[in-house]
GROMACS .gro file of C-alpha atoms in nm:
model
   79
    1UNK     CA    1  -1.338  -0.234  -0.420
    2UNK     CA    2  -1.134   0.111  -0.302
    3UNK     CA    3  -1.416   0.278  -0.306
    4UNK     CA    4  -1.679   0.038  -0.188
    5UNK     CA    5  -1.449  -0.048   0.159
    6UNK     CA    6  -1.337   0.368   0.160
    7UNK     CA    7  -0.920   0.202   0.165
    8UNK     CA    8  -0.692   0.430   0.283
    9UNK     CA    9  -0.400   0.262   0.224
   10UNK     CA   10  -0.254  -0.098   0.050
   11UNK     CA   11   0.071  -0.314   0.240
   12UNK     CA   12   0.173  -0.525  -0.108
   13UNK     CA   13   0.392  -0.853   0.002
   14UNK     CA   14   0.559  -0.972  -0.296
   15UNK     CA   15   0.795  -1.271  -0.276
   16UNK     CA   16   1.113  -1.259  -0.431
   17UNK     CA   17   1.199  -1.425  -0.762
   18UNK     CA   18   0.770  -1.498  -0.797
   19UNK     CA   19   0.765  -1.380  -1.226
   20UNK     CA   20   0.383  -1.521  -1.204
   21UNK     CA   21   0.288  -1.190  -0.981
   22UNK     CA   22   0.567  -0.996  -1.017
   23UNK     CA   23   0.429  -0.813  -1.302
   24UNK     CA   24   0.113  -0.692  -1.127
   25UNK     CA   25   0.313  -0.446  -0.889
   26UNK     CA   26   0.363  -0.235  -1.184
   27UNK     CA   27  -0.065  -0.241  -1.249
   28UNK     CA   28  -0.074  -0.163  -0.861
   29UNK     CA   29   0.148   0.073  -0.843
   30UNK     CA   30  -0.012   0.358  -1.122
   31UNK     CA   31  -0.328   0.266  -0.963
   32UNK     CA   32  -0.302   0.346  -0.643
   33UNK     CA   33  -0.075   0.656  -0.730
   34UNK     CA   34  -0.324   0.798  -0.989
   35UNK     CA   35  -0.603   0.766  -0.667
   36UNK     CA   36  -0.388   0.940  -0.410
   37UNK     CA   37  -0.341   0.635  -0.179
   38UNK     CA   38  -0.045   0.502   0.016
   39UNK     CA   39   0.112   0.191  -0.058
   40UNK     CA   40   0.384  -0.034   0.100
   41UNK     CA   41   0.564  -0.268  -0.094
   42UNK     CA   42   0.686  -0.543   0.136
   43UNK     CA   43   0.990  -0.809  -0.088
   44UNK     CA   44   1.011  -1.094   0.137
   45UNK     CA   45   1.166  -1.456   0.025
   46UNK     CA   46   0.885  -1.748   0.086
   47UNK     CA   47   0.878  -1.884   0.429
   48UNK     CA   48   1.022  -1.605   0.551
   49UNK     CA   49   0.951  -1.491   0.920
   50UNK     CA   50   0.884  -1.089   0.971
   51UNK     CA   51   1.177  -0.933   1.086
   52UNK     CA   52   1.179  -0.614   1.329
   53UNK     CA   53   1.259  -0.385   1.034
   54UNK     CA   54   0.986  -0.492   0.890
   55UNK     CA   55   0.727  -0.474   1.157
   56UNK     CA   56   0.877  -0.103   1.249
   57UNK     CA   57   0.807  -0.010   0.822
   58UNK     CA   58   0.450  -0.214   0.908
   59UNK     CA   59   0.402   0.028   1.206
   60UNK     CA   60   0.512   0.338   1.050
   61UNK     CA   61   0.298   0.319   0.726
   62UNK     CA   62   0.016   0.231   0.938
   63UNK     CA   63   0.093   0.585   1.158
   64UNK     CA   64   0.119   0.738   0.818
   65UNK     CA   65  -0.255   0.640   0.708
   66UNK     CA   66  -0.419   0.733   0.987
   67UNK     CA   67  -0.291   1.061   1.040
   68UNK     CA   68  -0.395   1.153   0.671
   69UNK     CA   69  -0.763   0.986   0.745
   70UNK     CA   70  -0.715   1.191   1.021
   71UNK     CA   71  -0.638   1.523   0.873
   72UNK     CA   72  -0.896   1.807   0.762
   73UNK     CA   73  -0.926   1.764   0.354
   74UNK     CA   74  -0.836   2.046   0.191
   75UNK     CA   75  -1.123   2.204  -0.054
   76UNK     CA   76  -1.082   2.389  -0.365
   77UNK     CA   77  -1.166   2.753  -0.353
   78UNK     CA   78  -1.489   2.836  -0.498
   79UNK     CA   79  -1.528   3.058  -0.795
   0.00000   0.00000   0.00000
C-alpha cells in the first residue's frame, strides 16, 4: 500500500498498556526505516483528548514531510 498511495510519511497512535498491538510498532518501525519514510509515534491513554503538545508534534511532522516531498531528490552519479 506505500507504494500504491506514493506515502510520504506514517503518524502511529498507540494506546498505552494495549499488549494486543503493542508488538506491531516494532514490525512498523524496521519497515518504514528500511524504506526511508518518516514516522510519528503518538502513546496516548484511551479516551484521551489531544493535548497542545501533541497537536504542535502533529504539526511539525507534518512540516517535516512536506518539505522532503518538496525537496529536489538527489541522483546517483552516473558511471
Amino acid at each position: 500500500m506505500i507504494e500504491q498511495y506514493k506515502v510520504d510519511g506514517v503518524i502511529s497512535e498507540i494506546l498505552r498498556n494495549d499488549a494486543e498491538y503493542g508488538h506491531d510498532k516494532l514490525f512498523l518501525d524496521k519497515e518504514m526505516k528500511e524504506r526511508g519514510i518518516p514516522i510519528l509515534e503518538l502513546d496516548v491513554e484511551y479516551g484521551e483528548n489531544w493535548s497542545g503538545q501533541m497537536k504542535t508534534r502533529v504539526e511539525a511532522f507534518l512540516e517535516m514531510v512536506q518539505s522532503r516531498a518538496k525537496a529536489p531528490t538527489r541522483q546517483s552519479p552516473k558511471k
